[in-house]
Tab-separated table of C-alpha atoms and ligand atoms in Angstrom:
chain	number	residue	atom	x	y	z
I	1	MET	CA	-9.821	14.499	-14.155
I	2	PRO	CA	-7.187	15.900	-11.285
I	3	ARG	CA	-5.366	13.526	-9.308
I	4	THR	CA	-6.217	13.092	-5.893
I	5	LEU	CA	-3.313	14.250	-3.294
I	6	LEU	CA	-2.308	13.023	-0.301
I	7	GLY	CA	0.819	14.464	1.900
I	8	VAL	CA	2.905	14.910	4.713
I	9	ALA	CA	3.656	18.436	6.048
I	10	GLY	CA	6.645	19.180	8.211
I	11	PHE	CA	9.449	21.351	8.416
I	12	PRO	CA	11.937	20.143	7.106
I	13	VAL	CA	10.266	17.024	5.303
I	14	ALA	CA	12.833	16.561	2.219
I	15	HIS	CA	14.309	13.568	4.304
I	16	SER	CA	10.573	11.765	5.022
I	17	ARG	CA	9.922	7.827	3.954
I	18	SER	CA	6.304	8.595	3.764
I	19	PRO	CA	6.011	9.782	0.114
I	20	ALA	CA	8.005	5.830	-1.077
I	21	MET	CA	5.905	4.484	1.622
I	22	HIS	CA	2.624	5.810	0.471
I	23	ASN	CA	2.802	6.101	-3.028
I	24	ALA	CA	4.282	2.382	-3.610
I	25	ALA	CA	0.781	1.260	-1.316
I	26	LEU	CA	-1.250	3.926	-3.831
I	27	ALA	CA	-0.079	2.149	-6.789
I	28	GLU	CA	-0.302	-1.653	-5.596
I	29	LEU	CA	-4.120	-0.584	-4.650
I	30	GLY	CA	-5.012	0.571	-8.186
I	31	LEU	CA	-5.162	4.463	-7.694
I	32	ASP	CA	-4.153	7.159	-9.213
I	33	TRP	CA	-3.141	9.373	-6.263
I	34	LEU	CA	-0.101	11.259	-5.692
I	35	TYR	CA	1.297	11.758	-2.062
I	36	VAL	CA	3.911	14.780	-1.644
I	37	PRO	CA	6.066	16.205	0.676
I	38	VAL	CA	4.596	19.661	1.741
I	39	PRO	CA	7.552	21.447	3.660
I	40	VAL	CA	6.348	24.575	5.314
I	41	PRO	CA	6.992	26.264	8.343
I	42	ALA	CA	4.907	26.989	11.880
I	43	GLU	CA	3.893	30.339	11.262
I	44	ARG	CA	2.316	29.193	7.328
I	45	PHE	CA	1.153	25.610	8.866
I	46	GLU	CA	-2.835	27.115	9.132
I	47	GLU	CA	-3.106	29.039	6.060
I	48	ALA	CA	-0.908	25.983	4.041
I	49	VAL	CA	-3.008	23.291	5.332
I	50	ARG	CA	-6.569	25.831	4.714
I	51	ALA	CA	-5.558	25.976	1.085
I	52	LEU	CA	-4.819	22.154	0.359
I	53	PRO	CA	-8.509	20.577	-0.193
I	54	GLY	CA	-9.279	23.551	-2.644
I	55	SER	CA	-5.924	22.354	-4.431
I	56	GLY	CA	-7.188	18.574	-4.695
I	57	PHE	CA	-5.786	17.311	-1.153
I	58	LYS	CA	-7.942	14.639	0.560
I	59	GLY	CA	-5.867	13.684	3.473
I	60	LEU	CA	-2.671	15.053	5.049
I	61	ASN	CA	0.037	13.584	7.585
I	62	VAL	CA	1.804	16.053	9.841
I	63	THR	CA	4.874	15.651	11.311
I	64	VAL	CA	7.484	17.638	13.284
I	65	PRO	CA	6.783	20.490	14.432
I	66	HIS	CA	3.114	20.799	13.394
I	67	LYS	CA	1.363	18.023	15.337
I	68	GLY	CA	-0.441	20.621	18.283
I	69	ALA	CA	-0.922	22.899	15.669
I	70	ALA	CA	-3.016	20.415	13.450
I	71	HIS	CA	-5.284	19.215	16.429
I	72	ARG	CA	-5.834	22.826	17.374
I	73	LEU	CA	-7.035	23.885	13.458
I	74	ALA	CA	-8.847	20.819	13.074
I	75	ASP	CA	-13.343	21.014	13.366
I	76	ARG	CA	-13.566	17.416	14.621
I	77	HIS	CA	-11.327	14.898	16.348
I	78	SER	CA	-11.021	11.144	17.141
I	79	ARG	CA	-10.854	10.191	20.744
I	80	ALA	CA	-7.060	9.425	20.032
I	81	ALA	CA	-6.727	12.637	19.110
I	82	GLN	CA	-8.350	14.059	21.384
I	83	ALA	CA	-6.968	13.134	24.217
I	84	ILE	CA	-3.158	13.199	23.036
I	85	GLY	CA	-4.296	16.766	21.904
I	86	ALA	CA	-1.799	15.978	18.900
I	87	ALA	CA	-2.905	14.834	15.367
I	88	ASN	CA	-0.409	12.830	12.801
I	89	THR	CA	-3.810	12.542	10.485
I	90	LEU	CA	-5.806	14.889	8.675
I	91	THR	CA	-8.672	14.574	6.137
I	92	PHE	CA	-10.360	16.859	4.317
I	93	GLY	CA	-14.233	16.239	3.900
I	94	PRO	CA	-15.815	17.940	0.694
I	95	ASN	CA	-16.965	21.296	2.405
I	96	GLY	CA	-13.223	21.675	3.372
I	97	GLU	CA	-13.514	20.835	6.532
I	98	VAL	CA	-11.054	18.944	8.829
I	99	GLU	CA	-10.905	15.924	10.782
I	100	ALA	CA	-7.984	14.974	13.058
I	101	GLU	CA	-6.752	11.597	14.094
I	102	ASN	CA	-3.694	10.492	15.677
I	103	THR	CA	-2.272	6.997	14.173
I	104	ASP	CA	1.036	7.145	16.485
I	105	ALA	CA	-1.236	6.081	18.992
I	106	GLY	CA	-2.743	2.420	17.272
I	107	GLY	CA	0.319	2.070	14.684
I	108	LEU	CA	2.344	1.724	18.015
I	109	LEU	CA	-0.116	-1.371	19.061
I	110	ASP	CA	-0.224	-2.584	15.676
I	111	ALA	CA	3.810	-2.724	15.580
I	112	VAL	CA	3.589	-4.380	18.913
I	113	GLY	CA	1.697	-6.772	17.240
I	114	GLN	CA	0.558	-8.464	20.777
I	115	PRO	CA	-1.983	-7.701	23.418
I	116	VAL	CA	-0.568	-4.950	25.920
I	117	ALA	CA	-3.538	-5.740	28.317
I	118	GLY	CA	-2.226	-6.727	32.292
I	119	LEU	CA	1.510	-5.762	31.382
I	120	ARG	CA	3.426	-3.365	32.669
I	121	ALA	CA	4.999	-0.635	30.569
I	122	LEU	CA	7.590	2.014	30.865
I	123	VAL	CA	7.959	5.005	27.974
I	124	LEU	CA	11.045	6.937	28.248
I	125	GLY	CA	10.517	10.357	26.963
I	126	ALA	CA	8.026	13.048	27.498
I	127	GLY	CA	7.686	14.686	24.338
I	128	GLY	CA	4.874	14.336	21.385
I	129	SER	CA	5.234	10.462	20.524
I	130	ALA	CA	5.517	9.925	24.379
I	131	ARG	CA	2.312	11.249	24.824
I	132	ALA	CA	0.831	9.022	22.034
I	133	ALA	CA	2.351	5.968	23.577
I	134	VAL	CA	1.315	6.908	26.798
I	135	TRP	CA	-2.469	7.160	25.866
I	136	ALA	CA	-2.354	4.127	23.721
I	137	LEU	CA	-0.709	1.784	26.088
I	138	ILE	CA	-3.533	2.915	28.748
I	139	ASP	CA	-6.501	2.459	26.280
I	140	ALA	CA	-5.019	-0.887	25.548
I	141	GLY	CA	-5.587	-2.016	29.298
I	142	ALA	CA	-1.907	-2.091	30.061
I	143	ALA	CA	-1.917	-2.963	33.996
I	144	GLU	CA	0.685	-0.102	34.913
I	145	VAL	CA	1.590	2.596	32.588
I	146	SER	CA	5.436	4.441	33.644
I	147	VAL	CA	7.040	7.712	32.146
I	148	TRP	CA	10.466	8.416	32.541
I	149	ASN	CA	12.070	11.498	30.996
I	150	ARG	CA	15.391	13.359	31.192
I	151	THR	CA	13.366	16.824	32.287
I	152	PRO	CA	11.197	14.859	35.119
I	153	GLU	CA	9.078	17.525	35.451
I	154	ARG	CA	7.606	17.012	31.786
I	155	ALA	CA	7.236	13.240	32.675
I	156	ALA	CA	5.308	14.016	35.829
I	157	GLN	CA	3.253	16.610	33.583
I	158	LEU	CA	2.305	13.829	31.157
I	159	ALA	CA	1.600	11.415	33.773
I	160	SER	CA	-0.520	13.527	35.002
I	161	ASP	CA	-2.925	14.710	31.977
I	162	LEU	CA	-3.080	11.133	31.071
I	163	GLY	CA	-3.528	9.001	34.359
I	164	ALA	CA	0.084	7.289	34.231
I	165	LEU	CA	2.719	7.117	36.376
I	166	HIS	CA	5.565	8.983	36.993
I	167	ALA	CA	8.791	7.171	37.060
I	168	GLY	CA	12.038	8.904	38.840
I	169	ARG	CA	14.418	6.574	37.303
I	170	PRO	CA	13.792	3.730	34.624
I	171	GLY	CA	12.501	0.576	36.413
I	172	GLN	CA	11.389	-3.229	35.532
I	173	ALA	CA	8.677	-3.455	32.879
I	174	ASP	CA	7.185	-6.387	30.280
I	175	VAL	CA	7.292	-3.731	27.915
I	176	LEU	CA	9.688	-0.641	26.981
I	177	VAL	CA	9.078	1.961	24.533
I	178	ASN	CA	11.720	4.175	23.913
I	179	CYS	CA	10.342	7.904	22.473
I	180	THR	CA	13.101	9.821	23.156
I	181	THR	CA	15.444	10.862	19.993
I	182	VAL	CA	18.415	9.228	21.933
I	183	GLY	CA	20.248	7.476	19.085
I	184	LEU	CA	18.911	9.623	16.305
I	185	ASP	CA	21.903	11.146	15.227
I	186	GLY	CA	24.248	8.709	15.781
I	187	SER	CA	26.444	10.695	17.693
I	188	VAL	CA	27.007	8.887	20.913
I	189	ASP	CA	27.805	5.265	21.035
I	190	ALA	CA	25.370	2.516	22.112
I	191	ALA	CA	26.810	2.490	25.232
I	192	GLU	CA	26.486	6.205	26.316
I	193	ALA	CA	22.837	5.809	24.582
I	194	GLN	CA	22.145	2.796	26.948
I	195	ALA	CA	23.507	5.043	29.908
I	196	ALA	CA	21.655	7.978	29.300
I	197	LEU	CA	18.408	6.460	29.349
I	198	GLY	CA	19.238	4.292	32.728
I	199	LEU	CA	19.012	1.211	30.303
I	200	ASP	CA	22.204	0.214	31.841
I	201	ARG	CA	20.558	-0.151	35.146
I	202	ILE	CA	17.335	-2.240	34.464
I	203	ASP	CA	16.728	-5.940	33.521
I	204	PRO	CA	16.018	-5.917	29.662
I	205	PRO	CA	12.058	-6.507	29.177
I	206	ASP	CA	10.448	-8.831	26.966
I	207	THR	CA	9.819	-6.379	24.195
I	208	VAL	CA	11.547	-3.316	23.470
I	209	VAL	CA	10.196	-0.945	20.921
I	210	ASP	CA	12.295	1.931	19.830
I	211	LEU	CA	10.451	4.415	18.005
I	212	VAL	CA	13.818	6.043	16.509
I	213	TYR	CA	15.356	4.548	13.086
I	214	GLY	CA	17.670	4.830	11.036
I	215	HIS	CA	20.608	3.235	8.434
I	216	ARG	CA	21.982	0.722	11.388
I	217	ALA	CA	20.641	-0.839	14.415
I	218	THR	CA	19.876	2.046	17.243
I	219	PRO	CA	21.406	1.912	20.604
I	220	VAL	CA	18.026	0.741	21.974
I	221	VAL	CA	17.298	-1.802	19.505
I	222	ALA	CA	20.763	-3.012	19.916
I	223	TRP	CA	20.212	-3.600	23.362
I	224	GLY	CA	16.882	-5.099	23.372
I	225	ARG	CA	18.578	-7.676	20.895
I	226	SER	CA	21.705	-8.428	22.845
I	227	HIS	CA	19.616	-9.424	25.925
I	228	GLY	CA	17.149	-11.451	23.753
I	229	SER	CA	14.454	-9.324	23.868
I	230	ARG	CA	11.652	-9.328	20.869
I	231	VAL	CA	12.732	-5.838	19.309
I	232	VAL	CA	9.977	-3.681	17.386
I	233	GLU	CA	11.611	-1.308	15.164
I	234	GLY	CA	10.910	2.394	14.555
I	235	LEU	CA	10.383	1.675	11.031
I	236	GLU	CA	7.428	-0.562	11.878
I	237	VAL	CA	6.035	1.755	13.762
I	238	LEU	CA	6.591	4.352	10.612
I	239	VAL	CA	4.866	2.310	8.740
I	240	ARG	CA	1.733	0.960	11.206
I	241	GLN	CA	0.973	4.327	11.753
I	242	GLY	CA	0.953	5.194	7.619
I	243	ALA	CA	-1.108	2.086	7.026
I	244	ARG	CA	-3.572	2.972	9.372
I	245	SER	CA	-3.794	6.724	7.496
I	246	LEU	CA	-4.056	5.313	4.127
I	247	GLU	CA	-6.870	3.105	5.380
I	248	LEU	CA	-9.069	6.277	6.833
I	249	TRP	CA	-7.930	8.041	3.645
I	250	THR	CA	-8.785	5.632	1.055
I	251	HIS	CA	-11.060	2.929	2.952
I	252	LEU	CA	-9.194	-0.047	1.533
I	253	ASP	CA	-7.096	-2.449	3.583
I	254	ALA	CA	-3.442	-0.781	3.638
I	255	PRO	CA	-0.851	-3.138	1.721
I	256	ILE	CA	1.588	-3.548	4.966
I	257	GLU	CA	4.308	-5.645	3.153
I	258	THR	CA	4.619	-3.141	0.075
I	259	MET	CA	4.694	-0.320	2.681
I	260	ARG	CA	7.514	-2.002	4.689
I	261	SER	CA	9.697	-2.776	1.686
I	262	ALA	CA	8.928	0.766	0.646
I	263	ALA	CA	9.926	2.661	3.594
I	264	THR	CA	13.168	0.043	4.060
I	265	GLY	CA	14.209	0.596	0.603
I	266	SER	CA	14.251	4.350	1.068
I	267	ARG	CA	16.590	3.960	4.403
I	268	GLY	CA	19.155	5.731	2.909
I	269	GLU	CA	17.011	8.927	2.697
I	270	GLY	CA	17.622	10.060	6.182
I	271	GLY	CA	17.125	8.623	9.448
I	272	GLY	CA	14.088	8.603	11.961
I	273	VAL	CA	12.050	11.852	12.544
I	274	GLY	CA	8.571	10.265	12.413
I	275	PRO	CA	6.215	10.441	9.328
Q	301	LIG	P1	10.204	15.190	21.112
Q	301	LIG	O1	9.103	15.856	21.203
Q	301	LIG	O2	11.350	16.497	20.712
Q	301	LIG	O3	10.749	14.792	22.400
Q	301	LIG	C1	12.229	14.362	22.781
Q	301	LIG	C2	12.251	13.852	24.039
Q	301	LIG	O4	13.424	13.261	24.037
Q	301	LIG	C3	11.951	14.734	25.110
Q	301	LIG	O5	11.548	13.399	25.985
Q	301	LIG	C4	13.827	14.639	25.738
Q	301	LIG	O6	13.244	14.578	26.628
Q	301	LIG	C5	14.388	13.345	25.110
Q	301	LIG	N1	15.827	13.239	24.798
Q	301	LIG	C6	16.424	14.318	23.959
Q	301	LIG	N2	17.838	13.682	24.417
Q	301	LIG	C7	17.909	13.074	25.175
Q	301	LIG	C8	19.257	12.690	25.779
Q	301	LIG	N3	20.073	13.223	25.520
Q	301	LIG	N4	18.803	11.838	27.030
Q	301	LIG	C9	17.662	11.622	27.333
Q	301	LIG	N5	16.539	12.207	27.067
Q	301	LIG	C10	16.659	13.144	25.482
Q	301	LIG	O7	10.456	14.248	20.190
Q	301	LIG	P2	9.103	13.168	19.346
Q	301	LIG	O8	8.474	13.935	18.283
Q	301	LIG	O9	8.737	12.546	20.997
Q	301	LIG	O10	10.275	11.748	18.769
Q	301	LIG	C11	10.504	11.204	19.725
Q	301	LIG	C12	11.370	10.428	18.988
Q	301	LIG	O11	10.474	9.353	17.731
Q	301	LIG	C13	12.401	10.974	17.439
Q	301	LIG	O12	13.572	10.178	17.124
Q	301	LIG	C14	11.102	10.528	16.077
Q	301	LIG	O13	11.708	10.764	15.407
Q	301	LIG	C15	11.016	9.147	16.772
Q	301	LIG	N6	9.671	9.175	16.604
Q	301	LIG	C16	9.415	7.802	15.926
Q	301	LIG	C17	8.222	7.666	14.658
Q	301	LIG	C18	7.900	6.347	13.755
Q	301	LIG	O14	6.628	6.279	13.089
Q	301	LIG	N7	8.719	5.491	14.522
Q	301	LIG	C19	7.004	8.417	15.117
Q	301	LIG	C20	7.272	9.664	16.365
Q	301	LIG	C21	8.354	9.911	16.386
Q	301	LIG	P3	13.713	16.062	27.652
Q	301	LIG	O15	12.679	16.294	27.923
Q	301	LIG	O16	14.820	16.247	28.883
Q	301	LIG	O17	14.376	17.072	26.537
């Protein structure tokens, strides 16, 4: 019997920690499945995805630059994928039909690990991950969700699309979520990165979440820690979105601890570009 396949499609995708994380989880669950990287450029994405179910694939994680295209090609969409307009998880039905989900949203809330209902949230950034974060926080009942972005027009558009507030500059919040790429490549020092995000002008929130992850503490994580905030690292968000995807495909509880150690163990592979 051929093995059931899962994978992560991106371009590039060699850096991804998802194969290590998911293969460890599949082994722990006793499933003889295999999760592989699927490097595919944007212009080949749709035809590549259409070919996967016939090659034994049951599901696919999708990362940069394909999340919008994954949403567009799907036959059915979850509430989150529909509202966010992007998908990071595709599930293939028996006749090759494609269901789209966005587990970045629920994965973020799982990683935060405490209710956000009634809290003030501030999202930094207006790219794909910020859209998922804003939608998740609003859907989970945050009292106020503000979006700040270096390019203000993009924040204004995102806020208007999803019913959030556009912040002209970062303001006070209970929960801050960094969805920018600042800190990703380690090319700026912590003080420069914090200043680029306006963190030097606000009081630290109770909870600081950084979607960026890498070899060392990121500038946003360092800022949160130095001010005594509860800090949620990007690696935990990666693990939690992956766990939700795995549960969709297997209908089994994901072994979070195994996934966390596998993702952490592959820290050396490269840093911080989503699944
Ligand atoms: P994206 O769509 O490319 O958006 C990038 C954002 O970063 C934009 O808002 C951009 O602002 C902002 N930015 C870039 N350079 C900046 C600077 N020097 N100062 C201030 N803002 C700057 O990226 P994305 O897909 O949303 O991902 C964002 C980050 O989250 C990435 O680091 C990614 O690796 C990480 N991520 C992690 C997970 C996880 O599971 N942990 C999942 C998804 C994404 P402008 O609009 O002004 O260009």
